[in-house]
């Protein structure tokens, strides 16, 4: 018996499924699991999948979750390092032995009456030196099918693991969906994630946030690389030259829209490599190289339309080899198509809401859940980069940090040197969204968009970023962006979506030394003459407001940043304090 077989047997002895089934990742198998998910398997008393209209949405299926299970649950997510300080103020912590004891009790017999699916998958291209062989166990076909879309799932991974015991492990069960018995536990030293009580993406697709960010960020700290919550894309200019950039934004702030943006400027084109996760390594050439460990998009449905993200709409209608899943969207009963708020066209007259109840539009209730999602293969994306399957990845010339700030932050700011760049990333903040179960619209600091995903003490993470910079002979330039600034009436000042290419153009113009910039206390901003506004109807006042650095607002911001750092005590690197003190001095604040 191999270590893998032994591990699977031990988990089956604990969870007691009726059957253990090893997935091979084939198309035929996916069809079979979906069939049984529609006809036999039940979750929370109902079918796992409903077939949608295959004439308009080929190979698409609807999944309705348990009503309490609609988003990531950060308060039930724990990082179990041997000591609390290693986990840091950014994580919930539990002693590993105590966590395992708790999970053993909750997991005893939790798969009774169900099938345990064994999912062998790679994060990253199998030929990439950066990829990882992983196994997830789960007791619901929705997770098995989602993982087949999101990762490279093949039976070859079993051979790749062979006699080794150090494969990445995930044990997942939906349990009984009781939120009081829901936990997502990470054991970074063992490369092990144990999740019970939720079938939701970030809680249940364990290759994604749990492994590829929380555990991988810890492995990256040990091995000298970075696991980041970032889009990866190529920006082609009118001369045909492609500049690769990454962009970190918190969940549900438009990363998927950005990753496949349709340019409003003639001659520019975006090539998509990833919309959520980037693994970044320092190459032998001293540049930063990025791979996307995933192969799918798990994006927010509401607001997605031909206007906001035409390439995603095209992707969703291309499901042939891979199914496309819709989770907690509404259903147009007459056409059997998925529907959500913000989709093109009129709201349907005859619709079921995300829970399957007849929707009454006049009630004011949303038909689709605000965090309803689609799961679709990158191979269906019309803008997929020809470099997507390059095992080496792509060289990164710019890193962008973003957040949703209705006030304070300019449309785009460039950092001044690596230390200042790390400070710029570390001070990011964003208003909360429906992607996690907490109050929406509250400003919180979210450094590098990694607050919920950094698998160790965030202060050490800033130190790791500083160290990586020392190894970069050709470091990328670093920028912050904010598409979300509003006027005094609460209206967005910037049109966003395809028009964001104008900001990206300035960024690649800076990278290629084509334009200068203006220094402010918080970094470099564009000279307006270098910022392309042709064809855009925007008032001079709006534009000035978009680039405004208000000293009063920033003094308050600096105080807030300081409060955030203080939560990490003495571990915040001195370089970061130096940067904060320098910002305060520039703003005329006492130290
Ligand atoms: O639910 S996920 O964590 O996978 C997506 C997100 O919130 O970023
Ligand atoms: Mn994300």
Coordinates of C-alpha atoms and ligand atoms in Angstrom, one line a residue:
X1 CA 0.0 0.0 0.0
X2 CA 1.3 3.5 -0.9
X3 CA 1.3 6.3 1.6
X4 CA -1.5 7.9 -0.4
X5 CA -3.7 4.7 -0.3
X6 CA -3.0 4.4 3.4
X7 CA -4.0 8.1 4.0
X8 CA -7.2 7.7 2.0
X9 CA -8.1 4.5 3.9
X10 CA -7.5 6.2 7.3
X11 CA -9.8 9.1 6.3
X12 CA -12.5 6.7 5.1
X13 CA -12.2 4.8 8.4
X14 CA -13.0 8.0 10.2
X15 CA -15.7 9.5 7.9
X16 CA -17.3 6.2 7.0
X17 CA -18.6 6.9 3.5
X18 CA -20.8 4.2 1.8
X19 CA -18.3 4.1 -1.1
X20 CA -14.9 5.4 -2.0
X21 CA -14.5 6.5 -5.6
X22 CA -11.2 7.5 -7.2
X23 CA -11.8 10.2 -9.9
X24 CA -9.8 10.0 -13.2
X25 CA -10.7 13.6 -14.3
X26 CA -12.1 12.4 -17.6
X27 CA -14.9 14.1 -19.5
X28 CA -17.0 10.9 -19.5
X29 CA -16.6 10.7 -15.7
X30 CA -17.8 14.3 -15.3
X31 CA -21.0 13.6 -17.3
X32 CA -21.6 10.5 -15.1
X33 CA -21.2 12.5 -11.8
X34 CA -23.4 15.3 -13.0
X35 CA -26.1 12.7 -14.1
X36 CA -26.0 11.2 -10.7
X37 CA -26.0 14.6 -9.1
X38 CA -29.2 15.4 -10.9
X39 CA -31.0 12.1 -10.3
X40 CA -29.7 10.4 -7.2
X41 CA -27.3 12.4 -5.0
X42 CA -29.0 14.9 -2.7
X43 CA -27.6 18.0 -0.8
X44 CA -29.7 19.6 1.9
X45 CA -32.6 17.5 0.6
X46 CA -32.4 18.5 -3.1
X47 CA -30.6 17.6 -6.3
X48 CA -27.0 18.7 -6.6
X49 CA -27.4 19.9 -10.2
X50 CA -30.2 21.2 -12.4
X51 CA -29.6 21.1 -16.2
X52 CA -29.9 24.5 -17.8
X53 CA -30.7 25.4 -21.4
X54 CA -27.9 23.8 -23.4
X55 CA -28.9 25.5 -26.7
X56 CA -27.8 28.9 -25.2
X57 CA -25.5 27.8 -22.3
X58 CA -23.9 24.6 -23.6
X59 CA -23.0 22.0 -20.9
X60 CA -24.3 24.3 -18.1
X61 CA -25.8 23.4 -14.7
X62 CA -27.3 25.2 -11.8
X63 CA -26.4 24.4 -8.2
X64 CA -28.4 25.8 -5.2
X65 CA -26.5 25.8 -1.9
X66 CA -27.8 25.3 1.6
X67 CA -29.3 28.8 2.5
X68 CA -26.7 29.4 5.2
X69 CA -23.8 28.4 3.0
X70 CA -23.3 31.3 0.5
X71 CA -19.8 32.8 1.1
X72 CA -16.5 32.3 2.8
X73 CA -16.7 32.3 6.6
X74 CA -13.6 34.0 7.8
X75 CA -14.6 33.7 11.5
X76 CA -14.6 29.9 11.2
X77 CA -11.3 29.7 9.3
X78 CA -8.2 28.8 11.4
X79 CA -4.5 28.6 10.7
X80 CA -3.0 26.0 13.1
X81 CA 0.7 26.7 13.5
X82 CA 2.2 25.3 16.6
X83 CA 2.3 28.8 18.1
X84 CA -0.1 31.7 17.9
X85 CA 2.4 34.4 17.0
X86 CA 3.3 32.6 13.8
X87 CA -0.3 32.8 12.7
X88 CA -0.4 36.5 13.7
X89 CA -3.2 39.0 14.3
X90 CA -4.5 38.4 10.8
X91 CA -5.5 34.8 11.4
X92 CA -7.7 32.9 13.8
X93 CA -5.5 30.4 15.6
X94 CA -6.0 27.1 17.3
X95 CA -3.4 24.7 18.6
X96 CA -3.0 22.0 16.0
X97 CA -3.7 19.0 18.3
X98 CA -6.8 20.7 19.8
X99 CA -8.0 21.5 16.2
X100 CA -7.5 17.9 15.1
X101 CA -9.3 16.6 18.1
X102 CA -12.3 18.9 17.4
X103 CA -12.3 17.9 13.8
X104 CA -12.0 14.2 14.5
X105 CA -15.2 14.4 16.6
X106 CA -17.1 16.4 14.0
X107 CA -15.9 14.1 11.2
X108 CA -16.6 10.8 12.8
X109 CA -19.1 9.2 10.4
X110 CA -19.8 12.5 8.6
X111 CA -19.8 10.8 5.1
X112 CA -22.3 8.1 6.1
X113 CA -24.8 7.5 3.2
X114 CA -22.5 9.4 0.8
X115 CA -19.7 8.7 -1.6
X116 CA -16.1 9.8 -0.8
X117 CA -14.6 11.2 -4.1
X118 CA -10.8 11.0 -4.2
X119 CA -9.7 13.9 -6.4
X120 CA -6.1 13.8 -7.7
X121 CA -5.1 17.2 -9.1
X122 CA -2.1 19.5 -10.0
X123 CA -1.9 23.1 -9.0
X124 CA 0.1 24.5 -11.9
X125 CA 1.2 22.9 -15.2
X126 CA 2.5 19.4 -14.6
X127 CA 5.8 20.3 -16.3
X128 CA 6.3 23.4 -14.3
X129 CA 9.0 23.3 -11.6
X130 CA 6.6 25.3 -9.5
X131 CA 3.5 23.0 -9.6
X132 CA 2.3 20.9 -6.8
X133 CA 0.6 17.4 -6.7
X134 CA -2.5 17.4 -4.5
X135 CA -5.3 15.1 -3.3
X136 CA -8.6 16.3 -2.0
X137 CA -11.3 14.0 -0.5
X138 CA -14.9 15.3 -0.7
X139 CA -18.4 13.9 -0.3
X140 CA -20.2 16.0 -2.8
X141 CA -20.1 15.8 -6.6
X142 CA -20.5 19.6 -6.9
X143 CA -17.0 20.0 -5.4
X144 CA -15.6 17.2 -7.5
X145 CA -16.9 18.8 -10.7
X146 CA -15.8 22.3 -9.6
X147 CA -12.3 21.0 -8.9
X148 CA -12.1 19.4 -12.3
X149 CA -12.9 22.9 -13.8
X150 CA -10.6 24.8 -11.5
X151 CA -7.5 22.5 -11.5
X152 CA -5.7 20.0 -13.7
X153 CA -7.4 16.9 -12.4
X154 CA -6.0 13.6 -13.9
X155 CA -5.2 10.2 -12.6
X156 CA -1.6 10.7 -13.6
X157 CA -1.2 12.7 -10.4
X158 CA -1.6 9.4 -8.4
X159 CA 1.5 8.1 -10.3
X160 CA 3.3 11.3 -9.8
X161 CA 2.8 11.1 -6.0
X162 CA 3.9 7.4 -6.2
X163 CA 5.6 6.3 -2.9
X164 CA 5.9 9.9 -1.6
X165 CA 4.1 10.9 1.5
X166 CA 4.5 14.7 1.2
X167 CA 1.6 15.4 -1.2
X168 CA -0.8 18.2 -0.5
X169 CA -3.8 16.9 1.4
X170 CA -7.4 18.1 1.7
X171 CA -10.2 16.5 3.6
X172 CA -13.6 18.0 2.9
X173 CA -17.1 17.1 4.0
X174 CA -20.3 19.1 3.8
X175 CA -21.3 17.7 7.2
X176 CA -24.8 18.7 8.1
X177 CA -24.3 22.4 7.1
X178 CA -24.8 23.5 10.7
X179 CA -22.8 26.8 11.0
X180 CA -21.9 25.9 14.5
X181 CA -20.1 22.8 13.3
X182 CA -18.4 24.5 10.3
X183 CA -14.7 24.9 10.4
X184 CA -11.9 25.4 7.8
X185 CA -8.7 24.3 9.5
X186 CA -5.2 24.7 8.0
X187 CA -2.2 22.8 9.1
X188 CA 0.6 24.6 7.2
X189 CA 3.5 22.4 8.3
X190 CA 1.7 19.3 7.1
X191 CA 0.4 20.9 3.9
X192 CA -3.0 19.7 5.1
X193 CA -6.5 21.4 5.0
X194 CA -9.5 20.0 6.9
X195 CA -12.9 21.5 6.1
X196 CA -16.3 20.6 7.3
X197 CA -19.8 22.0 7.1
X198 CA -19.7 24.1 3.9
X199 CA -19.8 23.4 0.2
X200 CA -19.0 27.0 -0.7
X201 CA -16.0 27.7 -3.1
X202 CA -13.4 29.3 -0.9
X203 CA -14.4 26.9 2.0
X204 CA -14.6 23.7 0.0
X205 CA -12.5 23.9 -3.2
X206 CA -9.4 23.3 -1.1
X207 CA -6.9 23.8 -3.9
X208 CA -7.9 27.4 -4.2
X209 CA -7.7 29.9 -1.2
X210 CA -6.9 27.2 1.4
X211 CA -3.9 25.6 -0.4
X212 CA -2.9 27.9 -3.2
X213 CA -2.9 31.0 -0.9
X214 CA -2.9 30.2 2.8
X215 CA -0.7 27.0 2.8
X216 CA 1.3 28.0 -0.3
X217 CA 2.1 31.5 1.2
X218 CA 3.7 29.6 4.1
X219 CA 5.7 27.3 1.8
X220 CA 6.7 30.4 -0.2
X221 CA 8.1 32.0 2.9
X222 CA 10.2 28.9 3.6
X223 CA 11.3 28.5 -0.1
X224 CA 11.7 32.1 -1.2
X225 CA 8.7 32.7 -3.4
X226 CA 5.2 34.4 -3.1
X227 CA 1.7 33.1 -3.3
X228 CA -0.6 36.0 -4.1
X229 CA -4.2 37.0 -4.6
X230 CA -3.6 38.4 -8.0
X231 CA -4.8 38.6 -11.6
X232 CA -2.1 37.8 -14.2
X233 CA -2.5 39.4 -17.7
X234 CA -0.6 40.6 -20.7
X235 CA -1.3 44.1 -22.1
X236 CA -0.7 44.3 -25.8
X237 CA 0.1 47.8 -27.2
X238 CA -0.6 49.1 -30.7
X239 CA 2.9 48.0 -31.8
X240 CA 2.1 44.4 -30.8
X241 CA 4.4 44.4 -27.7
X242 CA 3.0 42.5 -24.7
X243 CA 3.7 43.7 -21.1
X244 CA 2.8 41.3 -18.4
X245 CA 1.4 42.6 -15.1
X246 CA -0.3 41.2 -12.0
X247 CA -3.0 42.9 -10.0
X248 CA -4.2 42.2 -6.4
X249 CA -7.7 43.2 -5.5
X250 CA -9.9 41.9 -2.7
X251 CA -12.7 39.4 -3.5
X252 CA -15.6 40.8 -5.5
X253 CA -13.8 44.0 -6.5
X254 CA -13.6 43.3 -10.2
X255 CA -10.5 41.0 -10.6
X256 CA -12.4 38.8 -13.2
X257 CA -13.5 41.9 -15.2
X258 CA -10.0 43.3 -15.2
X259 CA -8.4 39.9 -16.2
X260 CA -10.3 39.8 -19.5
X261 CA -11.0 43.5 -20.0
X262 CA -12.1 44.5 -23.5
X263 CA -10.1 47.6 -24.3
X264 CA -12.0 50.9 -24.9
X265 CA -8.8 52.2 -26.5
X266 CA -8.1 51.1 -30.1
X267 CA -5.0 49.1 -30.6
X268 CA -4.8 47.7 -27.1
X269 CA -5.7 44.1 -26.1
X270 CA -5.7 42.1 -22.9
X271 CA -4.4 38.5 -22.8
X272 CA -5.8 36.6 -19.8
X273 CA -3.6 34.3 -17.7
X274 CA -5.5 34.2 -14.4
X275 CA -8.2 36.1 -12.5
X276 CA -7.4 35.1 -8.8
X277 CA -4.1 33.5 -7.8
X278 CA -0.5 34.1 -8.9
X279 CA 2.5 32.1 -7.7
X280 CA 5.5 34.4 -8.1
X281 CA 9.1 33.3 -8.4
X282 CA 12.4 35.1 -8.8
X283 CA 13.9 33.9 -12.1
X284 CA 17.5 33.2 -12.8
X285 CA 17.4 36.4 -14.9
X286 CA 16.5 38.4 -11.8
X287 CA 12.9 39.1 -13.0
X288 CA 9.7 38.2 -11.2
X289 CA 7.9 35.3 -13.0
X290 CA 4.2 34.4 -12.5
X291 CA 2.2 31.3 -13.0
X292 CA -1.5 30.8 -12.5
X293 CA -1.9 27.5 -10.5
X294 CA -5.6 27.3 -11.5
X295 CA -7.4 26.5 -14.7
X296 CA -10.8 28.0 -14.1
X297 CA -12.7 31.1 -13.1
X298 CA -14.9 31.2 -9.9
X299 CA -16.4 34.6 -10.5
X300 CA -19.2 36.8 -9.1
X301 CA -22.2 36.6 -11.4
X302 CA -24.3 39.7 -10.4
X303 CA -23.1 42.7 -12.5
X304 CA -21.6 40.5 -15.2
X305 CA -22.9 41.5 -18.6
X306 CA -22.0 42.2 -22.2
X307 CA -21.3 45.7 -21.1
X308 CA -19.2 45.1 -18.1
X309 CA -17.4 41.9 -19.1
X310 CA -18.2 40.7 -22.6
X311 CA -15.4 38.1 -22.6
X312 CA -16.8 36.4 -19.5
X313 CA -20.3 36.3 -21.1
X314 CA -18.7 34.6 -24.1
X315 CA -16.7 32.2 -21.8
X316 CA -19.9 31.2 -20.1
X317 CA -21.6 30.2 -23.3
X318 CA -18.7 28.1 -24.5
X319 CA -18.9 25.0 -22.2
X320 CA -18.1 22.0 -24.4
X321 CA -15.4 19.9 -22.9
X322 CA -15.8 21.3 -19.4
X323 CA -19.2 22.0 -17.8
X324 CA -20.0 25.5 -16.7
X325 CA -21.6 25.8 -13.2
X326 CA -23.9 28.5 -11.9
X327 CA -24.3 28.6 -8.1
X328 CA -27.1 30.5 -6.4
X329 CA -28.0 32.6 -9.5
X330 CA -31.7 33.0 -10.3
X331 CA -33.4 31.0 -13.0
X332 CA -35.5 32.3 -15.9
X333 CA -38.2 29.7 -15.8
X334 CA -39.5 30.3 -19.3
X335 CA -36.1 29.9 -21.0
X336 CA -34.3 27.7 -18.4
X337 CA -31.4 30.1 -18.4
X338 CA -29.5 31.5 -15.5
X339 CA -30.2 35.1 -14.6
X340 CA -28.8 37.7 -12.2
X341 CA -29.1 41.3 -11.4
X342 CA -27.1 43.4 -13.8
X343 CA -27.3 40.9 -16.7
X344 CA -28.2 42.3 -20.1
X345 CA -31.8 42.8 -20.9
X346 CA -35.0 42.9 -18.9
X347 CA -35.6 41.0 -15.7
X348 CA -37.5 37.8 -16.6
X349 CA -41.3 37.9 -15.9
X350 CA -41.2 34.3 -14.6
X351 CA -38.2 33.6 -12.4
X352 CA -37.1 31.5 -9.5
X353 CA -34.8 33.1 -6.9
X354 CA -31.5 31.6 -5.8
X355 CA -33.2 29.2 -3.5
X356 CA -35.7 28.1 -6.2
X357 CA -38.7 30.0 -4.9
X358 CA -40.9 31.9 -7.3
X359 CA -39.4 35.4 -7.4
X360 CA -41.6 38.4 -6.8
X361 CA -39.8 41.3 -8.5
X362 CA -42.0 43.9 -6.7
X363 CA -40.9 42.6 -3.3
X364 CA -37.5 44.4 -3.7
X365 CA -35.6 41.1 -2.9
X366 CA -32.7 40.1 -5.1
X367 CA -33.4 37.1 -7.3
X368 CA -29.7 36.0 -7.5
X369 CA -27.7 35.9 -4.3
X370 CA -25.2 38.9 -4.2
X371 CA -22.4 36.4 -4.0
X372 CA -23.8 34.0 -6.6
X373 CA -21.0 32.6 -8.8
X374 CA -20.1 30.9 -12.1
X375 CA -17.4 28.3 -12.4
X376 CA -15.9 28.1 -15.9
X377 CA -12.8 26.7 -17.5
X378 CA -10.1 29.2 -18.7
X379 CA -9.9 27.2 -21.9
X380 CA -13.3 28.7 -22.9
X381 CA -12.0 32.2 -22.6
X382 CA -11.6 34.0 -25.9
X383 CA -8.8 36.2 -24.5
X384 CA -6.8 33.3 -23.0
X385 CA -3.1 34.1 -23.4
X386 CA -1.0 31.7 -25.7
X387 CA 1.4 31.7 -22.7
X388 CA -1.2 30.2 -20.3
X389 CA 0.2 26.7 -20.5
X390 CA 3.9 27.8 -20.5
X391 CA 5.4 25.9 -17.5
X392 CA 7.8 28.8 -16.9
X393 CA 5.1 31.4 -16.6
X394 CA 5.4 35.0 -17.7
X395 CA 7.9 37.8 -16.7
X396 CA 6.1 40.5 -14.7
X397 CA 6.9 44.2 -15.4
X398 CA 4.3 45.8 -13.1
X399 CA 2.4 44.8 -9.9
X400 CA -0.9 46.6 -9.2
X401 CA -2.6 46.8 -5.8
X402 CA -6.2 47.8 -5.6
X403 CA -9.2 48.1 -3.3
X404 CA -12.6 49.6 -3.2
X405 CA -12.3 53.1 -1.7
X406 CA -15.1 55.6 -2.2
X407 CA -12.9 58.3 -0.7
X408 CA -9.2 59.2 -0.1
X409 CA -7.4 57.1 -2.8
X410 CA -6.5 58.5 -6.3
X411 CA -7.2 56.5 -9.4
X412 CA -3.6 55.5 -9.8
X413 CA -0.4 56.0 -7.8
X414 CA 3.1 54.6 -8.4
X415 CA 5.5 53.6 -5.7
X416 CA 9.0 55.1 -5.6
X417 CA 11.3 52.2 -4.8
X418 CA 11.0 48.6 -3.5
X419 CA 10.7 49.6 0.2
X420 CA 8.1 52.2 -0.6
X421 CA 6.4 49.7 -2.9
X422 CA 6.0 47.2 -0.1
X423 CA 4.7 50.0 2.2
X424 CA 2.2 50.9 -0.6
X425 CA 0.9 47.3 -0.7
X426 CA 0.8 47.0 3.0
X427 CA -1.3 50.1 3.5
X428 CA -4.1 49.0 1.1
X429 CA -7.7 49.1 2.5
X430 CA -11.0 48.2 1.0
X431 CA -14.7 48.3 1.7
X432 CA -16.0 44.8 2.4
X433 CA -18.1 42.9 -0.1
X434 CA -20.6 39.9 -0.2
X435 CA -17.7 37.4 -0.8
X436 CA -17.4 36.7 2.9
X437 CA -20.2 36.6 5.5
X438 CA -19.7 39.9 7.3
X439 CA -21.2 43.4 7.2
X440 CA -20.8 44.8 3.7
X441 CA -19.3 48.2 2.9
X442 CA -17.1 48.6 6.0
X443 CA -13.6 49.9 5.4
X444 CA -10.9 47.5 6.6
X445 CA -7.2 47.3 5.9
X446 CA -6.4 44.5 3.4
X447 CA -2.7 44.5 2.7
X448 CA -2.0 43.2 -0.8
X449 CA -5.6 42.0 -0.8
X450 CA -4.2 39.1 1.3
X451 CA -5.7 39.8 4.7
X452 CA -8.0 36.7 4.6
X453 CA -5.5 34.5 2.8
X454 CA -2.0 35.0 4.3
X455 CA -1.3 31.7 6.1
X456 CA 1.1 33.3 8.6
X457 CA 1.8 36.5 10.5
X458 CA 1.3 39.4 8.1
X459 CA 4.1 41.4 9.6
X460 CA 6.5 38.5 8.6
X461 CA 4.8 38.6 5.2
X462 CA 5.8 42.2 4.7
X463 CA 9.4 41.2 5.7
X464 CA 9.2 38.4 3.1
X465 CA 8.2 40.9 0.4
X466 CA 11.1 43.2 1.3
X467 CA 13.5 40.2 1.1
X468 CA 12.2 39.1 -2.3
X469 CA 13.0 42.7 -3.6
X470 CA 16.6 42.2 -2.7
X471 CA 16.9 39.3 -5.1
X472 CA 15.2 41.1 -8.0
X473 CA 17.7 42.6 -10.5
X474 CA 14.8 43.9 -12.6
X475 CA 12.0 44.5 -10.1
X476 CA 8.6 45.2 -11.4
X477 CA 7.2 48.7 -10.9
X478 CA 4.4 48.9 -8.3
X479 CA 1.2 50.8 -8.5
X480 CA -2.0 51.3 -6.5
X481 CA -5.4 51.7 -8.3
X482 CA -8.8 52.7 -7.2
X483 CA -11.7 52.6 -9.7
X484 CA -14.3 53.3 -7.0
X485 CA -13.9 57.0 -5.9
X486 CA -17.2 58.8 -5.7
X487 CA -18.4 62.4 -5.8
X488 CA -20.4 64.1 -3.0
X489 CA -23.6 62.6 -4.3
X490 CA -22.1 59.1 -4.1
X491 CA -21.8 58.6 -7.9
X492 CA -18.6 56.9 -9.2
X493 CA -16.2 59.4 -10.7
X494 CA -14.5 56.9 -13.0
X495 CA -16.5 54.8 -15.6
X496 CA -14.4 51.7 -14.9
X497 CA -14.6 48.3 -16.8
X498 CA -13.2 48.7 -20.4
X499 CA -12.1 52.2 -19.7
X500 CA -9.7 51.0 -17.1
X501 CA -7.3 50.3 -20.1
X502 CA -6.5 54.0 -19.8
X503 CA -5.0 53.4 -16.4
X504 CA -3.2 50.3 -17.6
X505 CA -1.9 52.2 -20.6
X506 CA -0.3 54.8 -18.3
X507 CA 1.2 51.9 -16.2
X508 CA 2.8 50.3 -19.2
X509 CA 3.9 53.7 -20.5
X510 CA 5.7 54.2 -17.1
X511 CA 7.2 50.7 -17.4
X512 CA 8.5 51.4 -20.8
X513 CA 9.8 54.9 -19.7
X514 CA 7.5 56.7 -22.2
X515 CA 6.1 59.2 -19.7
X516 CA 7.1 61.1 -16.6
X517 CA 5.1 61.5 -13.3
X518 CA 4.3 64.0 -10.6
X519 CA 5.5 63.4 -7.1
X520 CA 3.1 63.7 -4.2
X521 CA 3.5 62.7 -0.5
X522 CA 1.9 59.3 -1.2
X523 CA 3.8 58.5 -4.5
X524 CA 3.8 59.4 -8.2
X525 CA 0.7 60.3 -10.1
X526 CA 0.2 61.0 -13.8
X527 CA 0.7 64.4 -15.5
X528 CA -2.8 64.8 -17.0
X529 CA -1.3 65.4 -20.4
X530 CA 0.0 61.8 -20.4
X531 CA -3.3 60.3 -19.5
X532 CA -5.3 59.3 -22.5
X533 CA -8.8 60.7 -22.4
X534 CA -9.8 60.6 -26.1
X535 CA -13.4 59.5 -26.5
X536 CA -14.2 59.8 -22.9
X537 CA -16.7 62.2 -21.6
X538 CA -15.4 63.2 -18.2
X539 CA -15.4 66.7 -16.6
X540 CA -12.3 68.5 -15.6
X541 CA -13.6 68.6 -11.9
X542 CA -14.1 64.8 -11.9
X543 CA -10.7 64.3 -13.2
X544 CA -9.1 66.5 -10.7
X545 CA -11.0 64.8 -7.9
X546 CA -9.8 61.4 -9.2
X547 CA -6.2 62.4 -8.8
X548 CA -6.6 64.5 -5.7
X549 CA -4.4 63.8 -2.7
X550 CA -6.2 65.5 0.2
X551 CA -3.7 66.1 3.0
X552 CA -6.4 66.0 5.7
X553 CA -7.8 62.7 4.5
X554 CA -4.3 61.3 4.2
X555 CA -3.4 62.3 7.8
X556 CA -6.4 60.4 9.0
X557 CA -5.4 57.5 6.7
X558 CA -1.9 57.5 8.1
X559 CA -3.2 57.3 11.6
X560 CA -5.4 54.4 10.7
X561 CA -2.5 52.5 9.0
X562 CA -0.5 53.0 12.2
X563 CA -3.3 51.5 14.3
X564 CA -3.4 48.5 12.0
X565 CA 0.4 47.9 12.2
X566 CA 0.3 48.2 16.0
X567 CA -1.8 45.0 16.0
X568 CA 1.3 43.1 14.9
X569 CA 3.5 44.5 17.7
X570 CA 7.2 44.4 17.2
X571 CA 7.1 42.1 14.2
X572 CA 6.4 44.9 11.7
X573 CA 9.7 45.4 9.8
X574 CA 11.6 48.6 10.6
X575 CA 11.6 49.5 6.9
X576 CA 7.8 49.7 7.0
X577 CA 7.9 52.0 10.0
X578 CA 10.5 54.1 8.3
X579 CA 8.1 54.5 5.3
X580 CA 5.2 55.4 7.5
X581 CA 7.2 58.0 9.4
X582 CA 8.4 59.5 6.2
X583 CA 4.8 59.7 4.9
X584 CA 3.7 61.4 8.2
X585 CA 6.5 63.9 7.9
X586 CA 5.6 64.7 4.3
X587 CA 2.0 65.3 5.5
X588 CA 3.3 67.6 8.3
X589 CA 2.3 65.2 11.1
X590 CA 4.1 64.8 14.4
X591 CA 5.8 61.4 14.8
Ligands
LIG1 O1 -14.8 32.0 -2.5 S1 -13.5 32.3 -3.0 O2 -12.6 32.5 -1.9 O3 -13.0 31.1 -3.7 C1 -13.5 33.6 -4.0 C2 -13.2 34.8 -3.3 O4 -13.9 35.2 -2.4 O5 -12.2 35.5 -3.7
LIG2 MN1 -10.3 35.8 -4.8

